[in-house]
Amino acid sequence: MIHRRISNLLNKRHYGWAIFGLAFTNLTAEGGMKNSAPVVFLALRDHFGRSAAATAGIFSVAGLTGALISPFLGKLLDRLGPRLLFPAGGLFILIGYLASSLVSDFWQLIILYGVVATIGETTVSSFTATASLAPWFPHSRGRVLGLADAGNPLGQGMFTPLTQLLISAFGWRFAFRIIGPAFFLMVAPANFLFQRRPPVPPSPTEETVEEASAALESSGSMQPADDSEAQFPERPVARAAIRKTSGQIQEPLRSATLWCLVSARCLAAMGTNLTTIHMMAFFVAAGYSELQAAYTIGAVGLLSLAGRPIAGAISDGVGRELVYTVGLGMQVSAIVLILLSGDGQRLWPMALFVGLSGLSDGISGLMVGAKAADVFPARS
């Protein structure tokens, strides 16, 4: 009953903004999961007494899992729709975190945290948010996707320091039992109640049919005896359009543009993940405390709240490619700055790191997603 009333209220406005709110919340949860990994890395390394390389194996499995399941999740998104897929992702997150908090052996974390929880995280990540949100805003994709993607750094700013505080006070197991259900509650209920499939622009065939129907109606050739019995479909679909579906799917797979976008996303994600997982240890090795490192990573997320919308809006004007290139250059510069100037005493390198990273954080996913929506718009 409540769901119906709220939906009726939102129907009076542009429902895309309701989808925007859901995407923003999903990305907040995803950002909290992804960016608390450096904190979790140190806690797991110290608890199990494994080497940094062995502990990083958990997160390497997570990255590989995300890469392998993304195509299948895209197909499930088309088939099931976001209303069912996103709550299922929240359930994977809940199971992964709660089960991980009960493990007794290191290998169990590889399965439960590295695979199960990662399936949930990938389900609500930026690529599914782009696919479900972009069609609602065909004329301002970059700006809207940038605003929605600001949820990711908000999650980083909220959950990275919180996870470190929980681990320091109560241990990593207790932290998992708190943040896992929190992520689930952020993702599952609202998406199940209010999520909808994105609108699909009519194909040329459908537009022709609709225009012909309107012309016949205006000429009086299609006047029913009783208006109440006139039941024209909202969007007549030609049978030929249905037969074209498989061809429409195969056509992008033969495009060099698609594989360039895939390569750009994969290479950027590889570099980002390799550095993100070790970021806490990187700052500690430079002489800074764990809490200083956690707050620095959180500050990057807070600054990115402004950086991502700005990058999205700029990309609408100057192009996705330029913003992508400049953003990755800023990320590399931030790491080199700490390598050359970070000594554990001076704070200005940390401040510059926050500025460079915060204004470029998440650029690759945002720009590749927006470019993909530009080149391969939704089809009927």
PDB file of N, CA and C in Angstrom, residues 319-356:
ATOM      1  N   GLY A 319      34.450  16.222 -23.908  1.00  0.00           N
ATOM      2  CA  GLY A 319      34.615  14.835 -24.338  1.00  0.00           C
ATOM      3  C   GLY A 319      35.094  13.934 -23.227  1.00  0.00           C
ATOM      4  N   ARG A 320      34.670  12.671 -23.273  1.00  0.00           N
ATOM      5  CA  ARG A 320      35.031  11.702 -22.234  1.00  0.00           C
ATOM      6  C   ARG A 320      36.519  11.350 -22.282  1.00  0.00           C
ATOM      7  N   GLU A 321      37.075  11.300 -23.503  1.00  0.00           N
ATOM      8  CA  GLU A 321      38.455  10.841 -23.645  1.00  0.00           C
ATOM      9  C   GLU A 321      39.443  11.760 -22.940  1.00  0.00           C
ATOM     10  N   LEU A 322      39.270  13.085 -23.086  1.00  0.00           N
ATOM     11  CA  LEU A 322      40.191  14.036 -22.471  1.00  0.00           C
ATOM     12  C   LEU A 322      40.113  13.966 -20.950  1.00  0.00           C
ATOM     13  N   VAL A 323      38.909  13.905 -20.420  1.00  0.00           N
ATOM     14  CA  VAL A 323      38.749  13.841 -18.961  1.00  0.00           C
ATOM     15  C   VAL A 323      39.340  12.542 -18.416  1.00  0.00           C
ATOM     16  N   TYR A 324      39.140  11.449 -19.128  1.00  0.00           N
ATOM     17  CA  TYR A 324      39.710  10.152 -18.731  1.00  0.00           C
ATOM     18  C   TYR A 324      41.238  10.239 -18.643  1.00  0.00           C
ATOM     19  N   THR A 325      41.876  10.803 -19.669  1.00  0.00           N
ATOM     20  CA  THR A 325      43.336  10.868 -19.727  1.00  0.00           C
ATOM     21  C   THR A 325      43.902  11.768 -18.628  1.00  0.00           C
ATOM     22  N   VAL A 326      43.321  12.947 -18.465  1.00  0.00           N
ATOM     23  CA  VAL A 326      43.802  13.872 -17.437  1.00  0.00           C
ATOM     24  C   VAL A 326      43.597  13.273 -16.039  1.00  0.00           C
ATOM     25  N   GLY A 327      42.470  12.621 -15.822  1.00  0.00           N
ATOM     26  CA  GLY A 327      42.182  12.041 -14.515  1.00  0.00           C
ATOM     27  C   GLY A 327      43.180  10.968 -14.122  1.00  0.00           C
ATOM     28  N   LEU A 328      43.497  10.071 -15.048  1.00  0.00           N
ATOM     29  CA  LEU A 328      44.476   9.035 -14.734  1.00  0.00           C
ATOM     30  C   LEU A 328      45.859   9.627 -14.490  1.00  0.00           C
ATOM     31  N   GLY A 329      46.203  10.683 -15.210  1.00  0.00           N
ATOM     32  CA  GLY A 329      47.479  11.354 -14.968  1.00  0.00           C
ATOM     33  C   GLY A 329      47.555  11.944 -13.568  1.00  0.00           C
ATOM     34  N   MET A 330      46.458  12.494 -13.076  1.00  0.00           N
ATOM     35  CA  MET A 330      46.424  13.047 -11.718  1.00  0.00           C
ATOM     36  C   MET A 330      46.586  11.940 -10.671  1.00  0.00           C
ATOM     37  N   GLN A 331      45.998  10.772 -10.915  1.00  0.00           N
ATOM     38  CA  GLN A 331      46.136   9.671  -9.968  1.00  0.00           C
ATOM     39  C   GLN A 331      47.575   9.189  -9.877  1.00  0.00           C
ATOM     40  N   VAL A 332      48.239   9.080 -11.006  1.00  0.00           N
ATOM     41  CA  VAL A 332      49.647   8.670 -11.011  1.00  0.00           C
ATOM     42  C   VAL A 332      50.504   9.711 -10.282  1.00  0.00           C
ATOM     43  N   SER A 333      50.227  10.985 -10.522  1.00  0.00           N
ATOM     44  CA  SER A 333      50.996  12.061  -9.887  1.00  0.00           C
ATOM     45  C   SER A 333      50.850  12.021  -8.372  1.00  0.00           C
ATOM     46  N   ALA A 334      49.669  11.683  -7.866  1.00  0.00           N
ATOM     47  CA  ALA A 334      49.446  11.640  -6.428  1.00  0.00           C
ATOM     48  C   ALA A 334      50.312  10.578  -5.763  1.00  0.00           C
ATOM     49  N   ILE A 335      50.417   9.413  -6.387  1.00  0.00           N
ATOM     50  CA  ILE A 335      51.228   8.335  -5.807  1.00  0.00           C
ATOM     51  C   ILE A 335      52.717   8.682  -5.860  1.00  0.00           C
ATOM     52  N   VAL A 336      53.155   9.241  -6.991  1.00  0.00           N
ATOM     53  CA  VAL A 336      54.566   9.643  -7.111  1.00  0.00           C
ATOM     54  C   VAL A 336      54.915  10.702  -6.077  1.00  0.00           C
ATOM     55  N   LEU A 337      53.978  11.592  -5.783  1.00  0.00           N
ATOM     56  CA  LEU A 337      54.216  12.635  -4.787  1.00  0.00           C
ATOM     57  C   LEU A 337      54.516  12.035  -3.417  1.00  0.00           C
ATOM     58  N   ILE A 338      53.755  11.037  -2.988  1.00  0.00           N
ATOM     59  CA  ILE A 338      54.007  10.414  -1.683  1.00  0.00           C
ATOM     60  C   ILE A 338      55.327   9.650  -1.700  1.00  0.00           C
ATOM     61  N   LEU A 339      55.631   8.997  -2.807  1.00  0.00           N
ATOM     62  CA  LEU A 339      56.892   8.264  -2.919  1.00  0.00           C
ATOM     63  C   LEU A 339      58.089   9.191  -2.751  1.00  0.00           C
ATOM     64  N   LEU A 340      58.000  10.390  -3.314  1.00  0.00           N
ATOM     65  CA  LEU A 340      59.142  11.309  -3.301  1.00  0.00           C
ATOM     66  C   LEU A 340      59.180  12.185  -2.053  1.00  0.00           C
ATOM     67  N   SER A 341      58.022  12.554  -1.500  1.00  0.00           N
ATOM     68  CA  SER A 341      57.998  13.564  -0.435  1.00  0.00           C
ATOM     69  C   SER A 341      57.408  13.084   0.881  1.00  0.00           C
ATOM     70  N   GLY A 342      56.717  11.948   0.902  1.00  0.00           N
ATOM     71  CA  GLY A 342      56.108  11.486   2.146  1.00  0.00           C
ATOM     72  C   GLY A 342      57.148  10.939   3.104  1.00  0.00           C
ATOM     73  N   ASP A 343      57.171  11.474   4.330  1.00  0.00           N
ATOM     74  CA  ASP A 343      58.162  11.020   5.313  1.00  0.00           C
ATOM     75  C   ASP A 343      57.532  10.724   6.676  1.00  0.00           C
ATOM     76  N   GLY A 344      56.208  10.764   6.780  1.00  0.00           N
ATOM     77  CA  GLY A 344      55.562  10.506   8.055  1.00  0.00           C
ATOM     78  C   GLY A 344      55.457  11.719   8.949  1.00  0.00           C
ATOM     79  N   GLN A 345      56.136  12.800   8.621  1.00  0.00           N
ATOM     80  CA  GLN A 345      56.122  14.014   9.443  1.00  0.00           C
ATOM     81  C   GLN A 345      55.394  15.155   8.737  1.00  0.00           C
ATOM     82  N   ARG A 346      55.758  15.369   7.488  1.00  0.00           N
ATOM     83  CA  ARG A 346      55.140  16.462   6.744  1.00  0.00           C
ATOM     84  C   ARG A 346      53.747  16.054   6.274  1.00  0.00           C
ATOM     85  N   LEU A 347      52.776  16.952   6.485  1.00  0.00           N
ATOM     86  CA  LEU A 347      51.406  16.658   6.116  1.00  0.00           C
ATOM     87  C   LEU A 347      51.018  17.225   4.753  1.00  0.00           C
ATOM     88  N   TRP A 348      51.801  18.158   4.218  1.00  0.00           N
ATOM     89  CA  TRP A 348      51.414  18.744   2.938  1.00  0.00           C
ATOM     90  C   TRP A 348      51.415  17.724   1.795  1.00  0.00           C
ATOM     91  N   PRO A 349      52.315  16.704   1.798  1.00  0.00           N
ATOM     92  CA  PRO A 349      52.170  15.698   0.730  1.00  0.00           C
ATOM     93  C   PRO A 349      50.837  14.949   0.816  1.00  0.00           C
ATOM     94  N   MET A 350      50.370  14.711   2.046  1.00  0.00           N
ATOM     95  CA  MET A 350      49.082  14.043   2.213  1.00  0.00           C
ATOM     96  C   MET A 350      47.947  14.935   1.705  1.00  0.00           C
ATOM     97  N   ALA A 351      48.070  16.242   1.968  1.00  0.00           N
ATOM     98  CA  ALA A 351      47.032  17.174   1.518  1.00  0.00           C
ATOM     99  C   ALA A 351      46.985  17.233  -0.008  1.00  0.00           C
ATOM    100  N   LEU A 352      48.150  17.290  -0.643  1.00  0.00           N
ATOM    101  CA  LEU A 352      48.172  17.296  -2.108  1.00  0.00           C
ATOM    102  C   LEU A 352      47.676  15.973  -2.679  1.00  0.00           C
ATOM    103  N   PHE A 353      47.998  14.896  -1.980  1.00  0.00           N
ATOM    104  CA  PHE A 353      47.497  13.590  -2.408  1.00  0.00           C
ATOM    105  C   PHE A 353      45.966  13.578  -2.405  1.00  0.00           C
ATOM    106  N   VAL A 354      45.386  14.133  -1.340  1.00  0.00           N
ATOM    107  CA  VAL A 354      43.924  14.196  -1.246  1.00  0.00           C
ATOM    108  C   VAL A 354      43.362  15.021  -2.404  1.00  0.00           C
ATOM    109  N   GLY A 355      44.008  16.153  -2.712  1.00  0.00           N
ATOM    110  CA  GLY A 355      43.518  17.004  -3.798  1.00  0.00           C
ATOM    111  C   GLY A 355      43.580  16.324  -5.154  1.00  0.00           C
ATOM    112  N   LEU A 356      44.731  15.748  -5.484  1.00  0.00           N
ATOM    113  CA  LEU A 356      44.894  15.113  -6.792  1.00  0.00           C
ATOM    114  C   LEU A 356      44.015  13.873  -6.930  1.00  0.00           C
TER     115      LEU A 356
END
